[in-house]
Coordinates of C-alpha atoms in Angstrom, one line a residue:
M1 CA -87.7 -36.7 -41.3
I2 CA -85.9 -34.7 -44.0
K3 CA -88.9 -32.4 -44.4
K4 CA -89.1 -31.6 -40.7
G5 CA -85.4 -31.1 -40.6
L6 CA -85.5 -28.7 -43.5
I7 CA -88.3 -26.6 -41.8
I8 CA -86.2 -26.4 -38.7
V9 CA -83.1 -25.3 -40.7
L10 CA -85.2 -22.6 -42.5
I11 CA -86.5 -21.3 -39.2
L12 CA -83.0 -21.2 -37.8
G13 CA -81.8 -19.4 -40.9
A14 CA -84.6 -16.9 -40.7
V15 CA -83.9 -16.1 -37.0
L16 CA -80.2 -15.6 -37.7
R17 CA -81.0 -13.2 -40.6
L18 CA -84.0 -11.3 -39.4
V19 CA -83.7 -10.7 -35.6
S20 CA -82.5 -7.1 -35.0
L21 CA -82.0 -6.6 -38.7
G22 CA -82.2 -2.8 -38.4
Q23 CA -79.7 -2.7 -35.5
V24 CA -77.1 -5.3 -36.4
P25 CA -74.8 -4.4 -38.0
A26 CA -74.8 -1.2 -35.9
G27 CA -73.8 1.0 -38.9
I28 CA -74.9 1.1 -42.5
S29 CA -72.7 1.4 -45.5
P30 CA -72.9 4.2 -48.2
D31 CA -73.9 1.6 -50.7
E32 CA -76.9 0.5 -48.7
V33 CA -78.0 4.1 -48.1
S34 CA -77.6 5.0 -51.7
Q35 CA -79.7 2.0 -52.9
G36 CA -82.3 2.6 -50.3
Y37 CA -82.7 6.2 -51.3
S38 CA -82.8 5.3 -55.0
A39 CA -85.7 2.9 -54.2
Y40 CA -87.4 5.7 -52.2
S41 CA -86.9 8.2 -55.0
L42 CA -88.4 5.7 -57.6
L43 CA -91.3 5.0 -55.3
K44 CA -92.1 8.7 -54.9
T45 CA -91.3 10.1 -58.3
G46 CA -90.6 7.3 -60.8
Q47 CA -87.0 8.6 -61.1
D48 CA -83.8 7.8 -59.3
E49 CA -82.0 10.5 -57.3
W50 CA -80.3 11.7 -60.5
G51 CA -83.7 12.2 -62.2
L52 CA -83.4 9.2 -64.5
S53 CA -86.6 7.3 -65.1
W54 CA -86.6 3.6 -64.1
P55 CA -83.0 2.7 -65.0
L56 CA -82.9 -0.9 -66.3
T57 CA -79.2 -1.8 -66.5
S58 CA -77.5 0.1 -63.7
F59 CA -78.0 2.9 -61.2
R60 CA -75.6 5.9 -61.4
S61 CA -75.5 6.1 -57.6
F62 CA -72.0 7.5 -56.7
V63 CA -71.1 7.3 -60.4
D64 CA -70.0 3.7 -59.6
Y65 CA -73.0 2.3 -61.5
K66 CA -74.5 -0.3 -59.3
A67 CA -76.3 -3.4 -60.6
P68 CA -80.1 -2.6 -60.5
L69 CA -81.8 -5.7 -59.2
Q70 CA -81.5 -5.2 -55.5
T71 CA -82.6 -1.5 -55.7
Y72 CA -85.8 -2.6 -57.4
L73 CA -86.4 -5.3 -54.8
M74 CA -86.1 -2.6 -52.1
I75 CA -89.1 -0.6 -53.4
P76 CA -91.9 -2.8 -51.9
S77 CA -90.0 -3.0 -48.6
V78 CA -89.5 0.8 -48.4
A79 CA -93.1 1.3 -49.4
V80 CA -94.3 -0.9 -46.5
F81 CA -91.8 -0.1 -43.7
G82 CA -90.5 3.3 -44.7
L83 CA -87.0 4.5 -45.5
N84 CA -84.9 2.9 -42.7
E85 CA -82.2 0.3 -42.2
F86 CA -84.6 -2.6 -41.7
A87 CA -86.5 -1.9 -44.9
V88 CA -83.3 -1.5 -46.9
R89 CA -81.9 -4.8 -45.6
L90 CA -85.0 -6.9 -45.7
P91 CA -84.9 -8.1 -49.3
S92 CA -81.3 -9.3 -48.9
A93 CA -82.3 -11.2 -45.7
I94 CA -85.3 -12.8 -47.4
F95 CA -83.2 -13.9 -50.4
G96 CA -80.6 -15.2 -47.9
I97 CA -83.3 -17.4 -46.3
L98 CA -84.5 -18.6 -49.7
A99 CA -80.9 -19.4 -50.7
I100 CA -80.8 -22.0 -47.9
Y101 CA -83.7 -23.8 -49.5
V102 CA -82.2 -23.5 -53.0
V103 CA -78.9 -25.0 -51.8
Y104 CA -80.9 -27.9 -50.4
L105 CA -82.6 -28.4 -53.7
L106 CA -79.3 -28.2 -55.7
T107 CA -77.3 -30.4 -53.4
S108 CA -80.1 -33.0 -53.3
E109 CA -80.0 -33.0 -57.1
L110 CA -76.2 -33.4 -57.2
F111 CA -76.0 -36.0 -54.4
N112 CA -79.0 -36.9 -52.2
K113 CA -81.5 -35.3 -49.8
K114 CA -79.5 -36.1 -46.7
T115 CA -76.5 -34.2 -48.1
G116 CA -78.8 -31.5 -49.2
L117 CA -80.2 -31.1 -45.7
V118 CA -76.7 -30.9 -44.2
A119 CA -75.7 -28.3 -46.9
A120 CA -78.8 -26.2 -46.1
F121 CA -78.0 -26.3 -42.4
L122 CA -74.4 -25.2 -43.0
L123 CA -75.5 -22.3 -45.1
A124 CA -78.0 -21.3 -42.4
I125 CA -75.2 -20.9 -39.8
S126 CA -72.5 -19.8 -42.3
P127 CA -70.8 -16.6 -41.0
W128 CA -70.2 -14.9 -44.3
H129 CA -73.7 -15.7 -45.6
I130 CA -75.3 -14.4 -42.4
Q131 CA -73.2 -11.2 -42.7
F132 CA -74.0 -10.7 -46.4
S133 CA -77.7 -11.5 -45.8
R134 CA -77.9 -8.9 -43.0
T135 CA -76.6 -6.1 -45.2
A136 CA -77.9 -4.9 -48.5
L137 CA -75.1 -6.2 -50.6
E138 CA -75.9 -7.0 -54.2
V139 CA -73.6 -10.0 -54.1
N140 CA -75.9 -11.8 -51.7
L141 CA -78.6 -12.2 -54.4
S142 CA -76.2 -14.4 -56.3
S143 CA -76.3 -17.0 -53.4
F144 CA -79.9 -17.5 -54.4
L145 CA -80.0 -16.9 -58.1
F146 CA -76.9 -18.8 -59.3
P147 CA -77.6 -22.1 -57.5
L148 CA -81.3 -21.8 -58.4
G149 CA -80.4 -21.4 -62.1
L150 CA -78.1 -24.4 -61.9
Y151 CA -80.7 -26.5 -60.2
L152 CA -83.3 -25.6 -62.9
F153 CA -80.8 -26.3 -65.6
L154 CA -80.1 -29.8 -64.3
K155 CA -83.9 -30.4 -64.0
G156 CA -84.3 -29.0 -67.5
L157 CA -82.2 -31.7 -69.0
K158 CA -85.1 -34.1 -68.2
K159 CA -87.9 -31.6 -68.6
P160 CA -86.8 -29.1 -71.3
K161 CA -89.5 -26.5 -70.4
T162 CA -87.6 -25.9 -67.1
L163 CA -84.7 -24.5 -69.1
I164 CA -86.7 -21.4 -69.8
L165 CA -86.9 -20.8 -66.0
A166 CA -83.2 -21.4 -65.7
S167 CA -82.4 -18.8 -68.4
L168 CA -84.7 -16.3 -66.7
V169 CA -83.1 -16.8 -63.3
W170 CA -79.6 -16.7 -64.6
G171 CA -80.5 -13.6 -66.7
L172 CA -81.7 -11.8 -63.6
N173 CA -78.4 -12.9 -61.9
L174 CA -76.5 -10.9 -64.5
Y175 CA -78.1 -7.8 -63.1
S176 CA -77.7 -8.6 -59.4
Y177 CA -73.9 -8.1 -59.1
H178 CA -71.2 -7.1 -61.6
A179 CA -69.1 -10.2 -60.9
A180 CA -71.9 -12.4 -62.1
K181 CA -71.5 -10.9 -65.6
F182 CA -68.1 -12.5 -65.8
F183 CA -68.6 -15.7 -63.8
L184 CA -71.8 -17.0 -65.4
P185 CA -70.6 -16.9 -69.0
L186 CA -67.4 -18.6 -67.9
F187 CA -69.3 -21.3 -66.0
L188 CA -71.7 -22.0 -68.8
V189 CA -68.9 -23.2 -71.1
P190 CA -67.9 -26.2 -69.1
L191 CA -71.5 -26.8 -67.9
V192 CA -72.7 -27.1 -71.5
L193 CA -69.7 -29.4 -72.4
I194 CA -70.3 -31.6 -69.4
N195 CA -74.0 -32.0 -70.3
L196 CA -73.6 -31.9 -74.1
E197 CA -74.9 -35.5 -74.7
S198 CA -78.0 -34.7 -72.7
L199 CA -78.5 -31.4 -74.5
K200 CA -78.2 -33.1 -77.9
K201 CA -81.3 -35.3 -77.0
I202 CA -83.4 -32.2 -76.6
K203 CA -85.2 -30.8 -79.7
V204 CA -83.7 -27.6 -81.2
K205 CA -87.1 -25.9 -80.8
Q206 CA -87.0 -26.6 -77.1
L207 CA -83.6 -25.0 -76.8
T208 CA -84.3 -22.0 -78.9
I209 CA -86.4 -20.0 -76.4
P210 CA -84.1 -20.6 -73.4
L211 CA -81.0 -19.7 -75.4
A212 CA -82.7 -16.6 -76.9
L213 CA -83.9 -15.5 -73.4
L214 CA -80.4 -15.9 -71.9
L215 CA -78.8 -13.9 -74.8
F216 CA -81.5 -11.2 -74.3
F217 CA -80.1 -10.7 -70.8
L218 CA -76.4 -11.5 -71.5
L219 CA -75.6 -9.5 -74.5
P220 CA -76.6 -6.1 -73.1
S221 CA -74.8 -6.9 -69.8
L222 CA -71.6 -7.7 -71.7
Y223 CA -71.9 -4.5 -73.8
L224 CA -72.4 -2.4 -70.8
S225 CA -69.4 -4.0 -69.0
F226 CA -67.1 -2.8 -71.8
F227 CA -68.7 0.0 -73.7
S228 CA -70.5 2.3 -71.3
P229 CA -69.9 4.3 -68.1
V230 CA -70.2 0.9 -66.3
G231 CA -67.2 -0.2 -68.4
A232 CA -65.3 2.9 -67.2
R233 CA -65.9 1.8 -63.6
N234 CA -64.8 -1.8 -64.4
K235 CA -61.6 -0.5 -66.1
D236 CA -60.7 1.4 -62.9
L237 CA -61.0 -1.8 -60.8
I238 CA -59.4 -4.3 -63.3
I239 CA -55.8 -5.3 -62.9
T240 CA -54.9 -4.4 -66.5
N241 CA -55.3 -0.7 -65.6
L242 CA -51.8 -0.2 -64.3
N243 CA -51.0 2.9 -62.3
Q244 CA -47.9 5.1 -62.7
S245 CA -46.1 3.4 -59.8
Q246 CA -46.6 -0.1 -61.4
L247 CA -45.4 1.1 -64.8
E248 CA -42.3 2.6 -63.2
S249 CA -41.7 -0.7 -61.4
I250 CA -41.8 -2.6 -64.7
S251 CA -39.4 0.0 -66.2
S252 CA -37.1 -0.3 -63.3
E253 CA -37.0 -4.1 -63.6
Q254 CA -36.2 -3.8 -67.2
Y255 CA -33.4 -1.4 -66.6
L256 CA -31.8 -3.3 -63.7
S257 CA -32.0 -6.7 -65.2
P258 CA -28.6 -8.2 -66.2
L259 CA -30.2 -9.1 -69.5
N260 CA -30.4 -5.4 -70.3
K261 CA -26.7 -5.3 -70.8
I262 CA -27.0 -7.9 -73.5
S263 CA -30.1 -6.6 -75.2
P264 CA -32.8 -4.2 -74.1
Q265 CA -35.3 -6.1 -76.2
L266 CA -34.4 -9.4 -74.5
T267 CA -35.1 -8.0 -71.0
R268 CA -38.6 -6.9 -72.2
V269 CA -39.4 -10.5 -72.9
F270 CA -39.2 -11.2 -69.2
H271 CA -40.3 -7.9 -67.8
N272 CA -43.3 -6.4 -69.4
K273 CA -46.9 -5.4 -68.8
A274 CA -48.3 -8.8 -69.8
I275 CA -46.0 -10.7 -67.4
Y276 CA -46.7 -8.2 -64.6
I277 CA -50.5 -8.5 -65.1
A278 CA -50.3 -12.3 -65.3
D279 CA -48.3 -12.4 -62.1
Q280 CA -50.9 -10.2 -60.4
F281 CA -53.8 -12.3 -61.6
A282 CA -52.1 -15.5 -60.4
S283 CA -51.4 -13.9 -57.0
N284 CA -55.0 -12.7 -56.6
Y285 CA -56.4 -16.0 -57.8
L286 CA -54.4 -18.1 -55.3
T287 CA -55.4 -15.6 -52.6
Y288 CA -59.0 -16.7 -53.0
L289 CA -58.1 -20.4 -52.7
T290 CA -56.0 -20.2 -49.6
P291 CA -57.1 -21.5 -46.2
T292 CA -55.9 -18.2 -44.7
F293 CA -58.6 -16.2 -46.5
W294 CA -61.4 -18.6 -45.7
F295 CA -60.6 -19.7 -42.2
T296 CA -58.5 -17.1 -40.3
E297 CA -58.5 -13.7 -42.0
G298 CA -61.8 -13.3 -43.8
G299 CA -60.9 -10.1 -45.6
S300 CA -58.8 -7.0 -45.1
E301 CA -61.6 -4.6 -44.6
T302 CA -64.7 -4.1 -42.4
T303 CA -66.7 -2.2 -45.0
Y304 CA -68.9 -5.1 -45.7
S305 CA -69.4 -6.2 -42.1
I306 CA -66.5 -8.7 -42.2
I307 CA -64.8 -9.3 -38.9
P308 CA -61.0 -9.0 -39.2
G309 CA -59.2 -12.0 -37.8
R310 CA -62.3 -14.3 -38.2
G311 CA -62.6 -16.5 -41.3
L312 CA -65.6 -16.5 -43.6
L313 CA -66.1 -20.1 -42.8
Y314 CA -65.8 -22.0 -39.5
L315 CA -62.3 -23.5 -38.9
W316 CA -63.9 -26.9 -38.2
Q317 CA -65.1 -27.0 -41.8
L318 CA -61.6 -27.3 -43.2
P319 CA -61.0 -31.1 -42.7
F320 CA -64.5 -31.8 -44.1
I321 CA -63.8 -29.7 -47.1
I322 CA -60.6 -31.6 -47.7
L323 CA -62.5 -34.9 -47.2
G324 CA -65.3 -33.7 -49.4
L325 CA -62.9 -32.8 -52.2
V326 CA -61.0 -36.1 -52.0
S327 CA -64.3 -38.0 -51.9
L328 CA -65.6 -35.9 -54.9
L329 CA -62.7 -37.1 -57.0
S330 CA -63.6 -40.7 -56.5
I331 CA -67.4 -40.6 -57.0
K332 CA -68.9 -42.4 -60.0
N333 CA -71.1 -39.5 -61.0
K334 CA -68.7 -37.8 -63.4
K335 CA -71.2 -34.9 -64.1
T336 CA -71.5 -33.9 -60.4
K337 CA -67.7 -34.1 -60.1
A338 CA -67.1 -32.0 -63.1
I339 CA -69.7 -29.4 -62.3
L340 CA -68.4 -28.8 -58.7
L341 CA -64.8 -28.7 -59.8
S342 CA -65.6 -26.2 -62.5
W343 CA -67.4 -24.1 -60.0
I344 CA -64.4 -24.1 -57.6
L345 CA -61.8 -23.3 -60.3
L346 CA -63.8 -20.6 -62.0
A347 CA -65.4 -18.8 -59.0
A348 CA -62.2 -17.0 -58.1
I349 CA -61.6 -15.6 -61.6
P350 CA -63.9 -12.4 -61.4
A351 CA -62.3 -11.5 -58.1
A352 CA -58.8 -12.2 -59.3
L353 CA -59.3 -9.8 -62.2
T354 CA -59.8 -6.9 -59.9
K355 CA -57.2 -4.9 -58.0
E356 CA -56.4 -5.9 -54.4
G357 CA -57.0 -9.4 -53.0
Y358 CA -58.8 -10.4 -49.9
R359 CA -62.2 -8.9 -50.9
P360 CA -65.0 -11.2 -49.6
N361 CA -67.7 -9.3 -51.5
R362 CA -65.8 -10.0 -54.8
A363 CA -65.6 -13.7 -54.0
G364 CA -69.4 -14.0 -54.0
S365 CA -69.3 -16.6 -56.7
F366 CA -68.3 -19.1 -54.0
L367 CA -71.4 -18.5 -51.9
G368 CA -73.0 -21.9 -51.2
L369 CA -70.2 -23.9 -52.8
W370 CA -68.1 -24.6 -49.7
E371 CA -71.2 -25.5 -47.8
I372 CA -72.0 -28.1 -50.4
I373 CA -68.5 -29.5 -50.3
T374 CA -68.4 -29.5 -46.5
A375 CA -71.8 -31.3 -46.4
F376 CA -70.5 -34.0 -48.8
G377 CA -67.4 -34.5 -46.6
L378 CA -69.6 -34.7 -43.4
V379 CA -71.9 -37.3 -44.9
Q380 CA -68.9 -39.4 -45.9
L381 CA -67.6 -39.3 -42.3
L382 CA -71.0 -40.3 -40.9
K383 CA -70.7 -43.6 -42.9
L384 CA -68.4 -44.8 -40.1
P385 CA -69.3 -48.1 -38.4
A386 CA -72.2 -47.9 -36.0
R387 CA -70.0 -48.1 -32.9
Y388 CA -68.3 -44.8 -33.8
K389 CA -71.4 -42.9 -35.0
K390 CA -72.8 -41.9 -31.6
A391 CA -69.5 -40.5 -30.3
T392 CA -68.9 -38.7 -33.7
H393 CA -72.3 -37.1 -33.5
Y394 CA -71.8 -35.8 -30.0
I395 CA -68.3 -34.4 -30.8
L396 CA -69.5 -32.8 -34.0
G397 CA -72.5 -31.3 -32.3
I398 CA -70.5 -29.8 -29.5
V399 CA -67.9 -28.3 -31.9
I400 CA -70.5 -26.9 -34.2
L401 CA -72.6 -25.4 -31.4
A402 CA -69.6 -23.9 -29.6
S403 CA -68.3 -22.4 -32.9
S404 CA -71.7 -20.9 -33.7
V405 CA -72.2 -19.4 -30.3
L406 CA -68.8 -17.9 -30.3
Y407 CA -69.4 -16.4 -33.8
I408 CA -72.8 -15.0 -32.8
E409 CA -71.4 -13.3 -29.7
D410 CA -68.5 -11.9 -31.8
Y411 CA -70.8 -10.6 -34.6
W412 CA -73.7 -9.3 -32.5
L413 CA -72.0 -8.1 -29.4
A414 CA -68.2 -7.8 -29.6
S415 CA -67.5 -6.6 -33.2
P416 CA -69.3 -3.2 -32.8
I417 CA -66.9 -2.5 -29.9
R418 CA -63.8 -3.9 -31.5
F419 CA -64.4 -2.5 -35.0
P420 CA -66.6 0.5 -34.5
N421 CA -65.8 2.0 -37.9
S422 CA -67.5 -0.9 -39.7
L423 CA -70.2 0.0 -42.1
S424 CA -70.0 3.8 -41.5
Y425 CA -71.3 3.7 -38.0
G426 CA -72.4 7.0 -36.5
Y427 CA -74.3 8.7 -39.3
R428 CA -77.7 8.0 -37.8
D429 CA -76.5 9.7 -34.6
L430 CA -74.9 12.5 -36.6
M431 CA -78.2 13.4 -38.5
T432 CA -80.1 13.2 -35.2
K433 CA -77.9 16.0 -34.0
L434 CA -77.8 18.0 -37.2
V435 CA -81.4 18.2 -38.2
P436 CA -82.5 20.3 -35.1
L437 CA -79.6 22.7 -35.8
E438 CA -80.4 23.4 -39.5
E439 CA -82.2 26.6 -38.9
E440 CA -79.5 27.9 -36.5
F441 CA -76.8 27.7 -39.1
D442 CA -76.6 29.1 -42.7
E443 CA -74.3 26.3 -43.7
I444 CA -73.5 22.8 -42.5
I445 CA -70.2 21.7 -44.1
I446 CA -69.4 18.0 -43.9
N447 CA -65.9 16.9 -44.9
R448 CA -66.0 15.3 -48.3
G449 CA -65.0 11.7 -49.1
T450 CA -67.7 9.7 -47.4
Q451 CA -70.7 10.1 -49.8
S452 CA -72.4 12.1 -47.0
Q453 CA -75.0 13.5 -49.3
S454 CA -76.7 10.1 -49.3
F455 CA -76.7 9.8 -45.5
V456 CA -78.3 13.3 -45.3
A457 CA -81.0 12.4 -47.8
F458 CA -81.6 9.0 -46.3
Y459 CA -82.0 10.0 -42.6
K460 CA -83.9 13.2 -43.4
K461 CA -86.1 11.3 -45.8
L462 CA -85.5 14.2 -48.1
D463 CA -88.1 14.9 -50.9
P464 CA -86.5 13.2 -54.0
V465 CA -87.6 16.2 -56.1
I466 CA -85.3 18.4 -54.0
F467 CA -82.4 16.0 -54.3
Q468 CA -82.9 15.7 -58.1
S469 CA -82.8 19.5 -58.5
Y470 CA -79.3 19.6 -56.9
S471 CA -78.0 16.4 -58.5
S472 CA -78.6 17.7 -62.0
D473 CA -76.1 20.5 -61.2
W474 CA -73.6 18.1 -59.7
W475 CA -73.7 16.0 -62.9
K476 CA -73.1 19.0 -65.2
R477 CA -70.0 19.8 -63.1
F478 CA -68.9 16.2 -62.9
E479 CA -69.1 15.6 -66.6
K480 CA -66.5 18.3 -67.2
T481 CA -64.0 16.5 -65.0
D482 CA -62.0 13.3 -65.3
L483 CA -63.0 12.2 -61.8
L484 CA -64.2 8.7 -61.1
Y485 CA -66.7 9.1 -58.2
L486 CA -69.0 11.8 -57.0
D487 CA -67.3 12.4 -53.7
M488 CA -64.1 13.3 -55.5
L489 CA -65.9 16.4 -56.6
D490 CA -64.9 19.1 -54.2
D491 CA -67.6 21.5 -52.9
Y492 CA -71.1 20.5 -53.9
Q493 CA -74.3 21.3 -52.1
L494 CA -77.6 19.8 -51.0
E495 CA -79.9 22.5 -49.4
N496 CA -77.8 24.1 -46.7
Y497 CA -75.4 21.1 -46.5
R498 CA -72.1 21.4 -48.3
F499 CA -69.6 18.6 -49.0
K500 CA -66.1 19.8 -49.4
T501 CA -62.6 19.6 -48.1
I502 CA -62.7 21.6 -44.9
H503 CA -59.9 24.1 -44.4
L504 CA -59.4 25.5 -40.9
P505 CA -59.7 28.2 -39.8
E506 CA -61.0 29.6 -43.1
D507 CA -64.2 27.6 -43.0
L508 CA -65.0 28.3 -39.4
G509 CA -67.5 31.1 -40.1
E510 CA -69.9 32.8 -37.7
H511 CA -73.0 31.0 -39.0
T512 CA -71.3 27.8 -40.2
L513 CA -71.3 24.3 -38.6
L514 CA -68.5 22.0 -39.5
V515 CA -68.4 18.2 -39.3
L516 CA -65.0 16.6 -39.3
P517 CA -63.6 13.1 -38.5
A518 CA -62.2 13.3 -35.0
K519 CA -58.9 11.6 -36.0
T520 CA -58.1 14.4 -38.5
L521 CA -58.7 17.4 -36.3
D522 CA -55.7 19.4 -35.1
H523 CA -55.7 19.7 -31.3
Q524 CA -55.6 23.5 -31.5
Y525 CA -59.2 23.5 -32.8
L526 CA -60.6 21.3 -30.0
P527 CA -62.0 24.4 -28.2
F528 CA -64.4 24.9 -31.2
V529 CA -65.9 21.5 -30.7
F530 CA -69.4 21.7 -29.2
D531 CA -70.7 18.2 -29.8
T532 CA -69.3 14.8 -30.6
V533 CA -70.6 11.6 -32.3
F534 CA -69.0 8.6 -30.5
Y535 CA -68.3 5.1 -31.5
P536 CA -69.9 2.3 -29.3
N537 CA -66.5 2.0 -27.5
R538 CA -66.8 5.8 -26.6
E539 CA -64.0 6.8 -29.0
P540 CA -64.8 10.1 -30.8
F541 CA -65.9 9.5 -34.4
L542 CA -67.0 12.9 -35.6
Y543 CA -66.6 16.4 -34.1
L544 CA -69.1 19.2 -34.6
L545 CA -67.5 22.6 -34.6
K546 CA -68.7 26.2 -34.6
S547 CA -67.1 29.6 -34.1
K548 CA -67.1 31.0 -30.5

């Protein structure tokens, strides 16, 4: 029964993650395009788009230094299906499906197979896991790698050779997404302490290889996180990097505090950088543990295919999460209790260390966790007396089915209309219009700030050798600046495409085509518009302009 149920759940998960994968979401993010083109470049030349041979620790990308694992996983997909949205997203979808099976294995190990099947079903229909699986987001790989590593670790306590596989899987996880570099070492501390007695029973020789293998992956990742260009990217995101406005706010609090009249040194005890950062961390941390984030808001942006106003989890899960947590506190298996509570308490830390809360992609360490807790709560409810079971099953079935259907309609059909700017919608249409016009114009200028060079290369399937010849010049210029990302560089070129801040009417030359966001164009220049890229709701997205 469990085996048949698991097969059905996996088929359901596959359908929800693979059907119309290239079309839903309707747009595609710059990160997806960049990784896809990097994979294409490696496939064709053995170098990424910057001319770097087989990068191991990170990809320069937009000078945001992406974790490398997903880009490498895209290479076979791009080789088979070509450079397109489907090929770029396929590895994420496949690992999203595999994550369902892994959550079944882990939950079965922590509790029992019945709870494991329920957890697998919940992950199969999980809104945020479906959304992450249907986009090429590095964080989605963690939903497979982290729980698989934990499952193998628990198995390894009985069969020590399995610990080698756990180290290998967790080692790869460190290069799947930047947050994993912080969460995994944090989680390993309580995990080792919880299982210390079991680990002491294993021979030192049997622990040496797994430990050495994990350190082989871990030490370089930690070094890169703090002492490399990747570290510079992390410093920009981390809350300890205070901007001028925040520093002025601290100074103002010090000056206006009544304690300042007694002693300036005294007021600094209560108003200083450390207190400010601690307060910011606490605020961010609690944000990721609030019902609002998980059940009603779901994030403050649509960049990662999140639907504003819709939670990452189903609202009906809330009472079962509460029941699951309460039941978890009373179970006899202290190890299971300690492991899951450690996971809950530590998962928010990497996200809380970064600026701005409500970022679902930074909360990826929670992937799979709430489904396990919900499943445990559901199974507890189903222990009701027999006379209540039938009615409970019917009610639950109706609620789950209705919630799932409403979500699917919202995600597949309604959200492209309600939130058309999600995932950089419109660039496929733009390039369809621009490519036939390339010979008609000497220059095609696209307003900078959207990493448009990657969209141009992606949709033209531009020869990577050509891209590399231009990117080498970009890098020489970029290194002489203190800019953080490539699209902050004003006026750089790829063939006859230029990416710069457009100034009107100066840039409106006789043989020049301009591409501007519709919302930024002054009405006096509307007569120069000769074509438009529309959102699905028929609102203008981009205007194409030329001189009369």
